[in-house]
Coordinates of C-alpha atoms in Angstrom, one line a residue:
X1258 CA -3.3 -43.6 3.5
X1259 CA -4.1 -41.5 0.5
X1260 CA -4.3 -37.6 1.2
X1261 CA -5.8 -35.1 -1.3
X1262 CA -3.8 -32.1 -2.0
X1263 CA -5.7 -28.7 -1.8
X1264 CA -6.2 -26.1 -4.7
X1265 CA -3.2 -23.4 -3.1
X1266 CA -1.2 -26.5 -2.1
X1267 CA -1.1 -28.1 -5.6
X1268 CA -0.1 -24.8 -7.0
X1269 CA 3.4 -25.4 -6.6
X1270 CA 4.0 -29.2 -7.4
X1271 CA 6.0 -30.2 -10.2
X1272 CA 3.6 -32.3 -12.6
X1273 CA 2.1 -31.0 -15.5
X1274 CA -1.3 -31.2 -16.0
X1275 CA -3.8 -29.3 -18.9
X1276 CA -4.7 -26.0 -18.5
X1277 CA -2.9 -23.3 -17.8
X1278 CA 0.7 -23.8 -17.8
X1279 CA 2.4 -24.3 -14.0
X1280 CA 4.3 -21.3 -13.8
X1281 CA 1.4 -19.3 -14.6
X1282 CA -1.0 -21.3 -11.9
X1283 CA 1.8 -20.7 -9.4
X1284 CA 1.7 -17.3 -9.4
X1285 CA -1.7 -16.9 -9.5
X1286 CA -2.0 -18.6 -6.3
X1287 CA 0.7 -16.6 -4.8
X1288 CA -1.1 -13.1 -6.1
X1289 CA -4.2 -14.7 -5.3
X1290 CA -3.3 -15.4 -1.5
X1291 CA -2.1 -11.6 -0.8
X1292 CA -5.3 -10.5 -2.4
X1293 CA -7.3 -12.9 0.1
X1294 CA -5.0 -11.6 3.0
X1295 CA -5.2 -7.9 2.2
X1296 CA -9.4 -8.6 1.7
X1297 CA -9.4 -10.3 5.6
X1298 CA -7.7 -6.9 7.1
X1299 CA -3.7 -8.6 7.4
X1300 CA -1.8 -5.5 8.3
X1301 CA 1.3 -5.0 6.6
X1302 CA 3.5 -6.3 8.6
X1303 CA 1.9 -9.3 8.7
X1304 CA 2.2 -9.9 4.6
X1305 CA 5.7 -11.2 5.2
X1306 CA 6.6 -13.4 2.6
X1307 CA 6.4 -16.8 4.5
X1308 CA 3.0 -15.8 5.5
X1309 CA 2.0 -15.3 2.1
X1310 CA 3.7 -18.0 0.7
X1311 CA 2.2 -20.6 3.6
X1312 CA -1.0 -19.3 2.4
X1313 CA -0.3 -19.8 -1.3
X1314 CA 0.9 -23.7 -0.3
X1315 CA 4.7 -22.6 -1.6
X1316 CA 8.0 -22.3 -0.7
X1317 CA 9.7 -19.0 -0.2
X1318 CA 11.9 -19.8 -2.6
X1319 CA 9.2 -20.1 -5.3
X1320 CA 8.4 -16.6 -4.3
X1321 CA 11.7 -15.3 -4.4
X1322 CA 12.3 -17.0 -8.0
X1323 CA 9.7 -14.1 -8.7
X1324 CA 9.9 -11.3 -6.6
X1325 CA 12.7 -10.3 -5.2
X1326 CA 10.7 -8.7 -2.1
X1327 CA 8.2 -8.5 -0.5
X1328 CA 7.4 -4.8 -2.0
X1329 CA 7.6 -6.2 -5.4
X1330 CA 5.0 -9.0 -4.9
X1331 CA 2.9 -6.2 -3.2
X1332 CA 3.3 -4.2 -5.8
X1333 CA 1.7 -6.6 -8.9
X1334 CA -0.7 -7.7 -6.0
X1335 CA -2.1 -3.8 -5.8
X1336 CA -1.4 -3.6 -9.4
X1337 CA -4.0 -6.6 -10.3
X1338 CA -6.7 -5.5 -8.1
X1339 CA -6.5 -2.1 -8.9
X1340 CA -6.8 -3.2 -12.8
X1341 CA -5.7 -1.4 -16.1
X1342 CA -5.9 2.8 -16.1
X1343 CA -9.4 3.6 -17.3
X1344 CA -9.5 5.2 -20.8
X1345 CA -11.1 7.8 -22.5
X1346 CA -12.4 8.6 -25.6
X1347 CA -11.0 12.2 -25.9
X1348 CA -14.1 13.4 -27.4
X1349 CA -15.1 15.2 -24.0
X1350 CA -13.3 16.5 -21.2
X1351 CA -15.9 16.3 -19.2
X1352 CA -17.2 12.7 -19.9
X1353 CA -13.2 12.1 -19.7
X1354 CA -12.7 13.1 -15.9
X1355 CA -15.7 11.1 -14.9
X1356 CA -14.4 8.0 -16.7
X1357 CA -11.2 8.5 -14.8
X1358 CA -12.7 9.0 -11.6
X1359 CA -15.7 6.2 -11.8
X1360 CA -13.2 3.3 -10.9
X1361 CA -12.0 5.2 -8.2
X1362 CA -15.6 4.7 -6.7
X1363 CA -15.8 1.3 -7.2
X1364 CA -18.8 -0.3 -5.0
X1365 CA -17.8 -2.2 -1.3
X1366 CA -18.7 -5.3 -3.0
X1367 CA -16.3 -5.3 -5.3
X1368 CA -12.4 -7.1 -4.5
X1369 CA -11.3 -3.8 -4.8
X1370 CA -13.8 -1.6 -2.8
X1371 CA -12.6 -4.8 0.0
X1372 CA -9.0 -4.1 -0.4
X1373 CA -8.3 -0.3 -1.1
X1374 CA -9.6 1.1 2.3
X1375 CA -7.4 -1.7 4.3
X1376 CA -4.6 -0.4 2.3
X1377 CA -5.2 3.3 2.6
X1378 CA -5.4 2.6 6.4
X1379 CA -1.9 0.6 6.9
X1380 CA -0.3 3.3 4.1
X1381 CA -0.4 5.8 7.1
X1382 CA 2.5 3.3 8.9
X1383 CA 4.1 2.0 6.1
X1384 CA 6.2 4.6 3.8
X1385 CA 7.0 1.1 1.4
X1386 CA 3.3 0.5 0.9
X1387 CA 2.6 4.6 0.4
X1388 CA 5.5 4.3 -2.3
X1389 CA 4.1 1.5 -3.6
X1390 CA 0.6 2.9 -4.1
X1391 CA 2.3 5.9 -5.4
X1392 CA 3.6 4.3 -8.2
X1393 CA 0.3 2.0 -9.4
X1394 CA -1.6 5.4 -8.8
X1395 CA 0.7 8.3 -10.1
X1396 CA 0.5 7.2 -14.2
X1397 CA -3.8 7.5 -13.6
X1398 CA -2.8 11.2 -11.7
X1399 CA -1.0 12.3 -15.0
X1400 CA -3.9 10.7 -17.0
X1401 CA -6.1 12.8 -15.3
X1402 CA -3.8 16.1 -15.6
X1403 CA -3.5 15.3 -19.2
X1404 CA -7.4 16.1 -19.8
X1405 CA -7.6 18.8 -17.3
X1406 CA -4.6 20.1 -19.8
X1407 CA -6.5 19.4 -22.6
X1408 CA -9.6 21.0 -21.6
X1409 CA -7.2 23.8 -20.6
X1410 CA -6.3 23.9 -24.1
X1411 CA -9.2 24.1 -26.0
X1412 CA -10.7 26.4 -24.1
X1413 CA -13.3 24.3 -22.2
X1414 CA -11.7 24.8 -18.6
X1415 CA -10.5 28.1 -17.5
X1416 CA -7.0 28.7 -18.2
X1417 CA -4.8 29.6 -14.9
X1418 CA -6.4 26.2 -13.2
X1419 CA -4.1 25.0 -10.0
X1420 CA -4.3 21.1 -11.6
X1421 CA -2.7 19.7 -8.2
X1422 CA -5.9 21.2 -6.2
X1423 CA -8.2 19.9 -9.0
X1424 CA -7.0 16.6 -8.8
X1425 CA -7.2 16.7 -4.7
X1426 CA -10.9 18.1 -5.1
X1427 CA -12.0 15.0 -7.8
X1428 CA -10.2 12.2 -6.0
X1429 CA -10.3 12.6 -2.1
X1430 CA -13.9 12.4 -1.8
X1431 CA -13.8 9.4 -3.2
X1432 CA -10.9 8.4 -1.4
X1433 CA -12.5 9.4 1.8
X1434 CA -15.7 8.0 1.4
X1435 CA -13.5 4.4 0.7
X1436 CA -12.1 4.9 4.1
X1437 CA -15.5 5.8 6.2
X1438 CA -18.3 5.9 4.0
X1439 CA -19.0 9.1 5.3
X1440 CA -22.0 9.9 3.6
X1441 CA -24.4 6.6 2.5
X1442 CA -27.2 9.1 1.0
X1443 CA -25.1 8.8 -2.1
X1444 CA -24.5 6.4 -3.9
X1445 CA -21.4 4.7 -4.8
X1446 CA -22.5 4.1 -8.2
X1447 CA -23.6 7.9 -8.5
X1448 CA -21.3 9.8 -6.4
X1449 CA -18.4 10.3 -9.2
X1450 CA -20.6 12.0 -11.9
X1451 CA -22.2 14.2 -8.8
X1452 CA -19.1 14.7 -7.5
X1453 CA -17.8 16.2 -11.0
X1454 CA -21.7 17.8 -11.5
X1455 CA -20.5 19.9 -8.5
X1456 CA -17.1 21.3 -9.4
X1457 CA -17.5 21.7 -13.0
X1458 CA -19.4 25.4 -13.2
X1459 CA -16.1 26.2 -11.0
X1460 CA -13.5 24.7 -13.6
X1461 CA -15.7 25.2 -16.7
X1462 CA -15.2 28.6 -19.1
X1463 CA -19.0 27.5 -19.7
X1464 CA -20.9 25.9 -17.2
X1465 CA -23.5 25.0 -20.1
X1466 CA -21.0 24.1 -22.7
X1467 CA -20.9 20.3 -22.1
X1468 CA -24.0 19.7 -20.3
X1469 CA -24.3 15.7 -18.6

């Protein structure tokens, strides 16, 4: 009797076909898999890597050809859904901080506004995953202390700014309202250039100088 393979468990078969080329397809599927898992609430300890490779329709060893753990795999898994650094234009401070901030609001019904507050829950019982995030997030921390600098600098923020305790005041609202949605009468379209709105006649040498 003939049987028809499925999309994840074609992924790792040996024949070529057009398209894309096979290693390529394969790990797609594998990345794709952990996304779909992470998106369905797996805990961490569930992404073991024969659950993600039954999932993906590979063997283990295809993974490990790859990854040579299961942090790694996580790692360009978080890395894909949480997509490139945003960047800025450098022509305004402020507009700068809001463009780095505005991904970190994403809307729920995005992959990523699906995925993030999964992980920011199991990052309280897995130090691997909180190093892991750590690492994807800490190069878009620095880009952000690199403008707060800048306005710093120039003379559009006050000098003498505690950067840590601005960057804790622009991103854990948005963090927080990831996890609990903890207030719906904003929006979360709006709620990173309000959020800035807010603190920037505290931060500002001018309140007025770069109005929205």
């Amino acid at each position: 009797m003939m049987t028809t393979a499925t999309p994840a468990a074609s992924a790792d078969q040996d024949r070529k076909s057009p398209g894309r080329p096979r290693s390529a397809r394969v790990e797609e599927a594998i990345i794709e898999s952990i996304l779909d898992m992470l998106a369905e609430g797996t805990p961490f300890d569930g992404l073991s890597v024969e659950a993600v490779a039954a999932r993906a329709g590979v063997g283990k060893a295809t993974i490990y050809r790859r990854w040579p753990n299961k942090e790694a795999l996580l790692y360009d898994a978080v890395a894909r859904v949480k997509g490139e650094p945003a960047q800025t234009t450098g022509t305004s401070v402020r507009e700068d901080i809001l463009a780095l901030l505005v991904p970190v609001g994403r809307p729920e019904t995005t992959r990523a506004g699906q995925i993030m507050p999964c992980l920011y829950v199991e990052m309280q019982r897995s130090p691997e995953l909180r190093e892991v995030y750590r690492r994807i997030t800490e190069p878009r921390r620095e880009s952000m202390r690199a403008v707060l600098n800048r306005g710093i600098a120039e003379g559009t923020l006050r000098p003498g700014l505690d950067i840590d305790t601005i960057l804790a005041m622009l991103f854990g609202p948005l963090i927080a309202r990831s996890l609990v949605n903890w207030d719906p009468a904003i929006s979360r379209e709006d709620a990173a250039r309000r959020l800035v709105d807010a603190i920037w006649p505290a931060i500002a040498v001018d309140p007025h100088a770069e109005s929205a």
